[in-house]
PDB file of C-alpha atoms and ligand atoms in Angstrom:
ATOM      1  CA  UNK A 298      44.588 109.229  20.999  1.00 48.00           C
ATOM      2  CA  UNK A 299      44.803 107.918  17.348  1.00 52.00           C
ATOM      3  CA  UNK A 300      42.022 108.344  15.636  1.00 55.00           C
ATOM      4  CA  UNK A 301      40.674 105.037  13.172  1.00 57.00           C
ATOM      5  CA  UNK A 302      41.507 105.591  10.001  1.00 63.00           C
ATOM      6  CA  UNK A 303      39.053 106.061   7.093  1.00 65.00           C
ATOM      7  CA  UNK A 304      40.290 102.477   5.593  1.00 66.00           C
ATOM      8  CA  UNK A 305      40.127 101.071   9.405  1.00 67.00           C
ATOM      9  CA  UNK A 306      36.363 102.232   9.395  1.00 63.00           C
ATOM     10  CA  UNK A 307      35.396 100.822   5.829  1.00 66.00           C
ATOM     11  CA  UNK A 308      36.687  97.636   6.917  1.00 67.00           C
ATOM     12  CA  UNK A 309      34.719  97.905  10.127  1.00 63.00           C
ATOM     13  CA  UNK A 310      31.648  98.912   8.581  1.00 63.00           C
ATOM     14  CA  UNK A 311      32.196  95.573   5.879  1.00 66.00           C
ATOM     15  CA  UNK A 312      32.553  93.596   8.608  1.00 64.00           C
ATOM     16  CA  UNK A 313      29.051  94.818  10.269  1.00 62.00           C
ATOM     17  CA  UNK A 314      27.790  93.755   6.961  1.00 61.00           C
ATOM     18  CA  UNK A 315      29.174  90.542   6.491  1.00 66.00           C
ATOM     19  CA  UNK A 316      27.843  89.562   9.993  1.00 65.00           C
ATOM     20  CA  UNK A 317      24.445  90.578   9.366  1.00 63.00           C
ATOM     21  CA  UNK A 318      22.998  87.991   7.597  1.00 61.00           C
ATOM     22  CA  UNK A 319      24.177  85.661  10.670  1.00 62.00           C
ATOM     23  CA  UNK A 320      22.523  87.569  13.265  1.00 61.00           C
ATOM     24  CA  UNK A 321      19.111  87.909  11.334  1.00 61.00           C
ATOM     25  CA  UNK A 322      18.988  84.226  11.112  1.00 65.00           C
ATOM     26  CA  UNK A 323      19.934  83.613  14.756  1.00 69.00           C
ATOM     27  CA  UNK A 324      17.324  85.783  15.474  1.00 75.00           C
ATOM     28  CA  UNK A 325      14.950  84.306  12.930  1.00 77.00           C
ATOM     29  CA  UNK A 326      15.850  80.838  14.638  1.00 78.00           C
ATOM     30  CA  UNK A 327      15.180  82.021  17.970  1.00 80.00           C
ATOM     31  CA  UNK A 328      12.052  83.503  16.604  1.00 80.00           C
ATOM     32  CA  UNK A 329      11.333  80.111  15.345  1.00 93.00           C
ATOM     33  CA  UNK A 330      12.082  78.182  18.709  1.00 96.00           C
ATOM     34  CA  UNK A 331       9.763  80.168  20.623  1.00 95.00           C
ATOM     35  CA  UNK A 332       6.921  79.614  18.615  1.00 95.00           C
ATOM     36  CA  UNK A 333       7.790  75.755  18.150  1.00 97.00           C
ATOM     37  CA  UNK A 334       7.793  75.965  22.131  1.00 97.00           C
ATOM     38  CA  UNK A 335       4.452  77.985  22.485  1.00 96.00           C
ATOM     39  CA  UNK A 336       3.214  75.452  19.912  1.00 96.00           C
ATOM     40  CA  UNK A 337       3.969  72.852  21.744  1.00 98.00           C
ATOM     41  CA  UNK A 338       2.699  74.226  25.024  1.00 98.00           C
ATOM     42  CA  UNK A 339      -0.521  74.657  23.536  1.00 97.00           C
ATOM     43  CA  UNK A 340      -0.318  70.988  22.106  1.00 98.00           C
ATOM     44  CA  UNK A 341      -0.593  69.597  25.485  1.00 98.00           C
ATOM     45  CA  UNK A 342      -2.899  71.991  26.966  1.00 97.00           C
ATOM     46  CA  UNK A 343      -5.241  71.255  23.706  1.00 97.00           C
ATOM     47  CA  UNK A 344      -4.959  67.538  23.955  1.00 97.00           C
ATOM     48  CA  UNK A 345      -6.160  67.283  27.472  1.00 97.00           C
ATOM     49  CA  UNK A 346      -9.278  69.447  26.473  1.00 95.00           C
ATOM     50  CA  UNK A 347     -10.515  67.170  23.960  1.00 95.00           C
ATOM     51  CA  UNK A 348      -9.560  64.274  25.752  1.00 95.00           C
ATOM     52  CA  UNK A 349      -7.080  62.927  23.530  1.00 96.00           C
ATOM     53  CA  UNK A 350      -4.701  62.708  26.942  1.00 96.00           C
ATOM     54  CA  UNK A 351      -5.772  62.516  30.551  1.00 93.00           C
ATOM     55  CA  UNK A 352      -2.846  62.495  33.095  1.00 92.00           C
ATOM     56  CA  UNK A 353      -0.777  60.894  31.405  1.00 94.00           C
ATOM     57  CA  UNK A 354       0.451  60.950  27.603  1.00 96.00           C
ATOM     58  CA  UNK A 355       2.945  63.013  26.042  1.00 97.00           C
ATOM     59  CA  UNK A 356       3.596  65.111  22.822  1.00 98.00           C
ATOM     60  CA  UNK A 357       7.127  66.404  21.602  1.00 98.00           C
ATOM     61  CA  UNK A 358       8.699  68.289  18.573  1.00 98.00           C
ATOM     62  CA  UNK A 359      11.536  67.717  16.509  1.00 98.00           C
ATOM     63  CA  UNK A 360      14.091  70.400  17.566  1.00 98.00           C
ATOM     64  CA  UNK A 361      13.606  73.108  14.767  1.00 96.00           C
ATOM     65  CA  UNK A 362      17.354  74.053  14.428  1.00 96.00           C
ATOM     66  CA  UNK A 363      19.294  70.517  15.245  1.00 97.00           C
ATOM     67  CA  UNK A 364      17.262  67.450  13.748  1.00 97.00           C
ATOM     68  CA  UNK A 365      19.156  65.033  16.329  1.00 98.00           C
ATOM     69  CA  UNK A 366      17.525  66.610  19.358  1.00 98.00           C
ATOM     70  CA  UNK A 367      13.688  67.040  20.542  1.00 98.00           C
ATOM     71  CA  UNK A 368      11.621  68.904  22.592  1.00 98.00           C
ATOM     72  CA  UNK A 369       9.070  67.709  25.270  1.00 98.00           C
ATOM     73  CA  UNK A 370       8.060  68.791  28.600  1.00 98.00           C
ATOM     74  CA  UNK A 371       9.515  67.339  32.102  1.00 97.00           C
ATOM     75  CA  UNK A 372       7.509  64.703  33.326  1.00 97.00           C
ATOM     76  CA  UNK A 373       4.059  66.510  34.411  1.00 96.00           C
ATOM     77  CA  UNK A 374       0.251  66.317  33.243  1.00 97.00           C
ATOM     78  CA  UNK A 375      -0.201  67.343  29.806  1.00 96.00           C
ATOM     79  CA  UNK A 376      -3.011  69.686  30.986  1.00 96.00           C
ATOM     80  CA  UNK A 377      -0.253  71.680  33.815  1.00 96.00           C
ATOM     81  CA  UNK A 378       2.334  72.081  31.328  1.00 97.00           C
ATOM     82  CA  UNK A 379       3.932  75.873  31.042  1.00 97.00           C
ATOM     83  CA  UNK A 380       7.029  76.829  28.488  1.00 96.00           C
ATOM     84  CA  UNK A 381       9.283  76.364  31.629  1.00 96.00           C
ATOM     85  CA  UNK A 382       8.886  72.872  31.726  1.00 97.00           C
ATOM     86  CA  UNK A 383       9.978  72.244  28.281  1.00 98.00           C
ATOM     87  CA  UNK A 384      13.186  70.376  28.518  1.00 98.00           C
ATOM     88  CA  UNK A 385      15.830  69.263  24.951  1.00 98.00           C
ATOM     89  CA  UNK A 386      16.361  65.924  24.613  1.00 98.00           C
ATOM     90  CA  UNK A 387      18.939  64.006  22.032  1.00 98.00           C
ATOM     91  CA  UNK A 388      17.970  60.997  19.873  1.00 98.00           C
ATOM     92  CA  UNK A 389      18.802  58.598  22.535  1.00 98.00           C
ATOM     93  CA  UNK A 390      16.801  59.940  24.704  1.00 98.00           C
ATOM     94  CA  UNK A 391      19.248  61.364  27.097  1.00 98.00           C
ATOM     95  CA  UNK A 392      18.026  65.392  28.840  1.00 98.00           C
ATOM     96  CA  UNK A 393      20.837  67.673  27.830  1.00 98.00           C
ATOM     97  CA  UNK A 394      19.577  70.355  30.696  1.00 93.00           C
ATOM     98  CA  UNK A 395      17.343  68.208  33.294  1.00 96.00           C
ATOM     99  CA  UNK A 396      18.223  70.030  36.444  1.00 95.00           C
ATOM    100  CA  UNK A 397      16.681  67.983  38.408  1.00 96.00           C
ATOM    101  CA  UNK A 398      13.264  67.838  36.609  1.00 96.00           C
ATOM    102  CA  UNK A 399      11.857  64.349  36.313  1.00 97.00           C
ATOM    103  CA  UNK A 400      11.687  62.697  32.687  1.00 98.00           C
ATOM    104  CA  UNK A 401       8.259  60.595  31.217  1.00 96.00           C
ATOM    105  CA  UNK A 402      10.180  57.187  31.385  1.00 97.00           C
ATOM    106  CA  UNK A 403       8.471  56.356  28.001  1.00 98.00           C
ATOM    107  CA  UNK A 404      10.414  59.103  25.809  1.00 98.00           C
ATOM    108  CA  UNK A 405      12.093  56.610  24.097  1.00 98.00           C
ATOM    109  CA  UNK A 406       8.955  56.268  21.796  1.00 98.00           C
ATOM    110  CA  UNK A 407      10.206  59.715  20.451  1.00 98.00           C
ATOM    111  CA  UNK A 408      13.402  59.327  20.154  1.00 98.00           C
ATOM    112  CA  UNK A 409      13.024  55.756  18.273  1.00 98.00           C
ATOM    113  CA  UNK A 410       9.844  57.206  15.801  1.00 98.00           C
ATOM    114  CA  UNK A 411      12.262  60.479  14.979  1.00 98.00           C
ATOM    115  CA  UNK A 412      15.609  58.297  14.014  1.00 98.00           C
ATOM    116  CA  UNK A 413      13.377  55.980  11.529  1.00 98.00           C
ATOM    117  CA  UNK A 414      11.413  58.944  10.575  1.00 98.00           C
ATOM    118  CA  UNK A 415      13.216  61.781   9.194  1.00 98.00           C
ATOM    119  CA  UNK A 416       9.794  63.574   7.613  1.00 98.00           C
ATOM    120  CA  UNK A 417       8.204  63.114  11.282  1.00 98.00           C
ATOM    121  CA  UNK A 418       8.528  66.337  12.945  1.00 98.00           C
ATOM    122  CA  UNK A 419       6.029  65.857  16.104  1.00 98.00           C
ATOM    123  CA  UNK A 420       5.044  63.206  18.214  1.00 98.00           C
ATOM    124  CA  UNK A 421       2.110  62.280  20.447  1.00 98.00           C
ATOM    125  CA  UNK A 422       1.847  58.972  22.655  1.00 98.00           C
ATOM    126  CA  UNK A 423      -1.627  59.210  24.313  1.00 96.00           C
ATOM    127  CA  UNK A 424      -3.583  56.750  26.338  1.00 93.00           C
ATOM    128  CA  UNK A 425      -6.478  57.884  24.140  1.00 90.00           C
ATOM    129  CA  UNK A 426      -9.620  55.905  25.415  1.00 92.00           C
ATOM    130  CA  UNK A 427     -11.591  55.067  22.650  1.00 96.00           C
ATOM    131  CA  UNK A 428      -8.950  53.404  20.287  1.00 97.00           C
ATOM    132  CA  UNK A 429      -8.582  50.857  23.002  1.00 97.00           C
ATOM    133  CA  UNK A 430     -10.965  48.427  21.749  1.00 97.00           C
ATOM    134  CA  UNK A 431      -9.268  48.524  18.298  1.00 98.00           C
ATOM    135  CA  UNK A 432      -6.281  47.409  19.766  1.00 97.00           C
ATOM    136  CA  UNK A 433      -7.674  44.705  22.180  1.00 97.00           C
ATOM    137  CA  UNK A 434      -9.609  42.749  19.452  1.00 97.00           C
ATOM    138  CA  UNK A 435      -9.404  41.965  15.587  1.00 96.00           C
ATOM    139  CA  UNK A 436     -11.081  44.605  14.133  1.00 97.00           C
ATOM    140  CA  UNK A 437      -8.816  46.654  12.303  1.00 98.00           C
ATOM    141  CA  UNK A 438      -9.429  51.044  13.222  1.00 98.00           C
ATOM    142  CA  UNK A 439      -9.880  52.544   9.674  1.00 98.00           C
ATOM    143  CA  UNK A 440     -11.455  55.789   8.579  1.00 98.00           C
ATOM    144  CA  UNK A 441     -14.833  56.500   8.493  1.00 98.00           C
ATOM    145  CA  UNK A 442     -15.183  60.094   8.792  1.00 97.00           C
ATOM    146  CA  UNK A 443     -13.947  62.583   6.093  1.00 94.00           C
ATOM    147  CA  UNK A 444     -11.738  64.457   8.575  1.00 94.00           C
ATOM    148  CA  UNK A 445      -9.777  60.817   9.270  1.00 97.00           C
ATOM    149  CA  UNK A 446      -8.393  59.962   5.600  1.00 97.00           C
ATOM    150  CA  UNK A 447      -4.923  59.808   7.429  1.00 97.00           C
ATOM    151  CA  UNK A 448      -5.962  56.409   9.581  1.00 98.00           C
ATOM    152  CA  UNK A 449      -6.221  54.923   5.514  1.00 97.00           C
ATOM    153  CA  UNK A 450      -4.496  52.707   4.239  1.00 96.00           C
ATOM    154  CA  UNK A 451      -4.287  50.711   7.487  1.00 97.00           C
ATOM    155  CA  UNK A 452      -3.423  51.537  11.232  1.00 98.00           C
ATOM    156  CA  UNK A 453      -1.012  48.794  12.759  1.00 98.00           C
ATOM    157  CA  UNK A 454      -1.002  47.381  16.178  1.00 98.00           C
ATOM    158  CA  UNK A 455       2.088  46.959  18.327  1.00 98.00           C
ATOM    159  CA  UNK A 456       1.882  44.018  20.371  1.00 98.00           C
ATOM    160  CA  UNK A 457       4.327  44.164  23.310  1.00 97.00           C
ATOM    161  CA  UNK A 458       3.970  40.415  23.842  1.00 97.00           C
ATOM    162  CA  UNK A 459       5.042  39.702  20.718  1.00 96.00           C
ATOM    163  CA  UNK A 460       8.650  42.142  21.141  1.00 94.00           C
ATOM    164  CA  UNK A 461       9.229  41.248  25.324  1.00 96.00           C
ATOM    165  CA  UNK A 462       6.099  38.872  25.874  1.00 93.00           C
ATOM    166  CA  UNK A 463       4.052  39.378  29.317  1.00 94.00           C
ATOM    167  CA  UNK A 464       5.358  42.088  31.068  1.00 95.00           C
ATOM    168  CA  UNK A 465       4.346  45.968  31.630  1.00 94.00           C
ATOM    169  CA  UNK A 466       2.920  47.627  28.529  1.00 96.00           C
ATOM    170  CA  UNK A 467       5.196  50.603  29.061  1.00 95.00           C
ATOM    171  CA  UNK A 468       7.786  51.894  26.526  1.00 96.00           C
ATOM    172  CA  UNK A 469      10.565  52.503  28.521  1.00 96.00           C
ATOM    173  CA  UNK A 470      13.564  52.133  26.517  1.00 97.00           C
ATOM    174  CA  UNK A 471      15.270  51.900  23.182  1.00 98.00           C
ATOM    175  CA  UNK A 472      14.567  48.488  22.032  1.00 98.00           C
ATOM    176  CA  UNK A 473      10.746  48.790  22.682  1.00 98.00           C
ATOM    177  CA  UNK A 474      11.025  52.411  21.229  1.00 98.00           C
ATOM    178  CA  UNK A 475      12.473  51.024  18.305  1.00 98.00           C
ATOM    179  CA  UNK A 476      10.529  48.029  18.312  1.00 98.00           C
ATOM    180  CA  UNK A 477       6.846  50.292  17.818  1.00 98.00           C
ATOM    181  CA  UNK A 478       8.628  52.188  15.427  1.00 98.00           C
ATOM    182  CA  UNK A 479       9.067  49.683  13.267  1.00 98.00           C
ATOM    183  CA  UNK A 480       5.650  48.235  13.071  1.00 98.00           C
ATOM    184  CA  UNK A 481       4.674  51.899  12.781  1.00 98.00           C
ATOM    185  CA  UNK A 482       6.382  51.749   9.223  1.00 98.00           C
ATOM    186  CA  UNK A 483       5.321  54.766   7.132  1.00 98.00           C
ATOM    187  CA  UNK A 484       1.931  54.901   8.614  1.00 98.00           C
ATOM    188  CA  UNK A 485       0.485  58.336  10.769  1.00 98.00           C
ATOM    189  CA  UNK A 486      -0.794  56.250  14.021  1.00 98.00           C
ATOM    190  CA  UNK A 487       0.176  52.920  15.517  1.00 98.00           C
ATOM    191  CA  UNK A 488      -2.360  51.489  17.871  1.00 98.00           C
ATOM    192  CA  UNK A 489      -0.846  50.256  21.284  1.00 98.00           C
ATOM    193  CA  UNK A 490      -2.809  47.189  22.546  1.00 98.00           C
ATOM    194  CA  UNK A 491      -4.391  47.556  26.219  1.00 97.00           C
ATOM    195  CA  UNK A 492      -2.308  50.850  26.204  1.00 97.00           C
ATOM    196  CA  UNK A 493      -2.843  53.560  23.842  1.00 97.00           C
ATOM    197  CA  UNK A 494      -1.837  54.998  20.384  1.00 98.00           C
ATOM    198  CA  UNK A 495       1.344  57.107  18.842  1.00 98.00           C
ATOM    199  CA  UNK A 496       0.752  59.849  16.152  1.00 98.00           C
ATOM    200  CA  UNK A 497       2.495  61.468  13.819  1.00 98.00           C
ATOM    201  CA  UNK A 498       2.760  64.416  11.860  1.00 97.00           C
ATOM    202  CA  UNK A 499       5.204  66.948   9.849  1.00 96.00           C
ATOM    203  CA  UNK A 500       4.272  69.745  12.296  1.00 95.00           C
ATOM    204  CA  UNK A 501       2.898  70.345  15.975  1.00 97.00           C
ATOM    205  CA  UNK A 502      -0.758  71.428  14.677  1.00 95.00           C
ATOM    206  CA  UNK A 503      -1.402  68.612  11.761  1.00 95.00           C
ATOM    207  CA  UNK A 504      -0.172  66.208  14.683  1.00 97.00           C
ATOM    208  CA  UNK A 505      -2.674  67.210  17.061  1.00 97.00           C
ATOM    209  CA  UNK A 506      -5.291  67.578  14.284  1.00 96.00           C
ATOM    210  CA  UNK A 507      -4.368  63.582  13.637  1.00 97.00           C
ATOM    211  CA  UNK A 508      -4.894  62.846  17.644  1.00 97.00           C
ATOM    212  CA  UNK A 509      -8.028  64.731  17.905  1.00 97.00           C
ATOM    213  CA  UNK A 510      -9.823  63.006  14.416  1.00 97.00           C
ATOM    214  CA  UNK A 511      -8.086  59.441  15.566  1.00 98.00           C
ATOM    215  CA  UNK A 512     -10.040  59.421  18.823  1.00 97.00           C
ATOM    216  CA  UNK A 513     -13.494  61.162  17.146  1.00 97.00           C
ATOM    217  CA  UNK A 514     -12.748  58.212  14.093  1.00 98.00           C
ATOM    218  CA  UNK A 515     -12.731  55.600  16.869  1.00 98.00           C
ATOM    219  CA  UNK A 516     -16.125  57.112  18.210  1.00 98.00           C
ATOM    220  CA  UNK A 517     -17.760  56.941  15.367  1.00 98.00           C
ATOM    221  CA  UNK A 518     -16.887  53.539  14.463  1.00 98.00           C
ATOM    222  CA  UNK A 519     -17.867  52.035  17.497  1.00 98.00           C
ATOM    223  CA  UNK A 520     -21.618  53.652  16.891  1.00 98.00           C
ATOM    224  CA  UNK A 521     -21.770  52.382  13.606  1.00 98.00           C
ATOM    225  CA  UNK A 522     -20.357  48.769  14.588  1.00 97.00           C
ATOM    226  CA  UNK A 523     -23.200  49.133  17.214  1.00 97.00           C
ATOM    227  CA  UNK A 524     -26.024  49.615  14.598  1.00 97.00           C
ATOM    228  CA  UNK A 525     -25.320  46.515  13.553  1.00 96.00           C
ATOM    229  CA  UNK A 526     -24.698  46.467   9.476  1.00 95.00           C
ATOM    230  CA  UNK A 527     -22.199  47.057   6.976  1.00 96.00           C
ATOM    231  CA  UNK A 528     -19.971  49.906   6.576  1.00 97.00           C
ATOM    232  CA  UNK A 529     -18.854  51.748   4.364  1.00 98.00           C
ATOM    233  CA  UNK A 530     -15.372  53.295   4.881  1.00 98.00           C
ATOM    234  CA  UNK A 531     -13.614  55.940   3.154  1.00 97.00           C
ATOM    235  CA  UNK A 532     -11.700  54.455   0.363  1.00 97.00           C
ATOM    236  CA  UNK A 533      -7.973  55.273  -0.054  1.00 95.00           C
ATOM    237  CA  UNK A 534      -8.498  57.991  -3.313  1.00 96.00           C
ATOM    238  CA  UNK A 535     -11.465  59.324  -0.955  1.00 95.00           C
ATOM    239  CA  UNK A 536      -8.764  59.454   2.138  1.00 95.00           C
ATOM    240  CA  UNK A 537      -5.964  60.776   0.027  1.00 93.00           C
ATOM    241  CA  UNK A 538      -8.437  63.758  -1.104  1.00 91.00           C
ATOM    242  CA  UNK A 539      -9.018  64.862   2.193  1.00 84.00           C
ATOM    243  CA  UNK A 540      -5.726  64.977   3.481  1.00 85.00           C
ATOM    244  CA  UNK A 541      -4.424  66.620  -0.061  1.00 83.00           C
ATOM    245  CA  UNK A 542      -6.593  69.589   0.707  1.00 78.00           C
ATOM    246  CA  UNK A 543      -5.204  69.577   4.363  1.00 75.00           C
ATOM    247  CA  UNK A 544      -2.081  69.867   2.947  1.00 69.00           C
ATOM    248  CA  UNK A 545      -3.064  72.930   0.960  1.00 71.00           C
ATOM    249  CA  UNK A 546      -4.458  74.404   4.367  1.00 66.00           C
ATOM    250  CA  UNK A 547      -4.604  78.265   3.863  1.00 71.00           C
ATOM    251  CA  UNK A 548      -5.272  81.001   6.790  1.00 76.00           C
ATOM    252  CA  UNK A 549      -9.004  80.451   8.083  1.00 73.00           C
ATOM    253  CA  UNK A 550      -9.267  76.682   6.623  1.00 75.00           C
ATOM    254  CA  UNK A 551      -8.965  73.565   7.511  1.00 77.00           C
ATOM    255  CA  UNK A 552      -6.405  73.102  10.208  1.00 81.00           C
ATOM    256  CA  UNK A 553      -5.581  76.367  10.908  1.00 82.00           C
ATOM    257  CA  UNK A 554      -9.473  77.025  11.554  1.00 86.00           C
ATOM    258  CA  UNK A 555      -9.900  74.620  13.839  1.00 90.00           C
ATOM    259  CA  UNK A 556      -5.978  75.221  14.874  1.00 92.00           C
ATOM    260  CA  UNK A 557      -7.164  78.625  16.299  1.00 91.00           C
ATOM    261  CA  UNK A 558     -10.202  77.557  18.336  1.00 93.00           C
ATOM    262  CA  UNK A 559      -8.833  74.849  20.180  1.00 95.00           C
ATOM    263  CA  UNK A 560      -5.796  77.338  20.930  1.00 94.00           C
ATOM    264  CA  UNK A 561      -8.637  79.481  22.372  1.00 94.00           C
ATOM    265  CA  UNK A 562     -10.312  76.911  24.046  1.00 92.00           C
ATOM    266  CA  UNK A 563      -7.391  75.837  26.045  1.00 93.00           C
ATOM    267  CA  UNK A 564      -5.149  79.145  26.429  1.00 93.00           C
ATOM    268  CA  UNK A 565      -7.636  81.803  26.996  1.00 90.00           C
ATOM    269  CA  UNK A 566      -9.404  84.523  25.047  1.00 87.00           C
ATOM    270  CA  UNK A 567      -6.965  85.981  22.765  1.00 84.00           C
ATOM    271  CA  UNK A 568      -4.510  83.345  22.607  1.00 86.00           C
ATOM    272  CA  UNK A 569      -4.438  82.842  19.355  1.00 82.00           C
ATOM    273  CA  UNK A 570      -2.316  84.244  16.578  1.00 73.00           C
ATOM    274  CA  UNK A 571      -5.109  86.036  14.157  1.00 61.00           C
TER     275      UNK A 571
HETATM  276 ZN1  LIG B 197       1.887  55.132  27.885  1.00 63.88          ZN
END
């Protein structure tokens, strides 16, 4: 047997070197999908506990490694989804896995929203039930609480009649996708009339932060509309503020705080990361 020689074994052991850079940061992606996916698991979970989404609705993620693909769960209840339903899908929409699992047929609202919007990393649509009336008559949804400076300065309203006229109110493919992402612009949330909302965010928790604040915004404005007199809104430097300091979130503020109960809430005792 011939034994390596001592210049075979240097190069070896260079080589061993050289790759391990490359399989650290495979293993740092990895590391990084499965928490995007656990994220995202808990999104949807979360979402249905606040009522944000009932049975229908559905949030996705930008893929963390390949910006032309996205992740969001087969076509299922928000509140039943597990990390086995997850499913990759490219910008046009299109399952690169589906094995059989059945698709929202509304994806198309992420797909269209991610190619307009490369800082938008996660997605919600929601049927959420108090922004309804903001969409179904002219007064305009706009922040009134300190935790909803994101709503400022305006929330749009996609009119379907308006793209395809009278016809269902479901997105269900690339032209109405693109369609709502246009009059979504630059904005966090588009208002869906007689249908819902989108929101969006440049992670999985300040999204669902956004959804959870849109829907207590709309409650709050309908009491004070109810009382009667005039309001006074958050202006945009007071919006801007709050959502500055949001973006300064440390551990144990702000959206990590509340990040870590509603993880708790809706995975169990322990669920979340400390
Ligand atoms: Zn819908």
């Amino acid at each position: 047997m011939m034994m390596p020689s001592r210049s075979h074994f240097a190069r070896t052991l260079l080589m061993g070197f050289a790759l391990l850079p490359a399989l650290i940061s495979g293993a740092h992606a990895e590391a990084n999908l499965d928490a995007v996916i656990q994220d995202l698991v808990a999104a949807n979970r979360i979402l249905y506990r606040q009522g944000v989404v009932d049975g229908f609705g559905h949030v996705s993620v930008r893929h963390p490694a390949n910006a032309e693909r996205y992740l969001m769960s087969a076509s299922l209840a928000p509140g039943r989804v597990t990390k086995e339903d997850i499913m990759e899908f490219d910008l046009d929409s299109r399952p690169i896995d589906q094995r059989g699992r059945s698709i929202y047929s509304e994806r198309f609202i992420h797909s269209e929203i991610y190619k307009a919007r490369p800082d938008v990393q996660a997605i919600l649509h929601s049927h959420s039930p108090t922004v309804i009336p903001f969409g179904a008559s002219n007064v305009p949804l706009k922040p009134i609480v300190n935790t909803a400076g994101f709503l400022s300065p305006e929330v749009p309203v996609f009119e379907m009649r308006r793209v395809a006229g009278s016809r269902s109110l479901l997105v269900t493919d690339a032209k109405l996708g693109k369609a709502l992402a246009d009059v979504l612009g630059n904005r966090t949330v588009a208002l869906m009339r007689g249908h819902g909302n989108v929101v969006v965010g440049p992670n999985i928790r300040r999204m669902v932060s956004r959804a959870i604040y849109t829907e207590v915004n709309a409650r709050l404005q309908l009491q004070a509309l109810a009382l009667g007199s005039q309001i006074i809104y958050l202006d945009e430097t007071e919006a801007r503020a709050g959502e500055e300091n949001r973006d300064k979130s440390e551990r144990g503020h702000s959206i990590d705080r509340t990040w870590q109960m509603w993880v708790e809430e809706a995975m169990g005792p322990g669920s979340a990361d400390r």
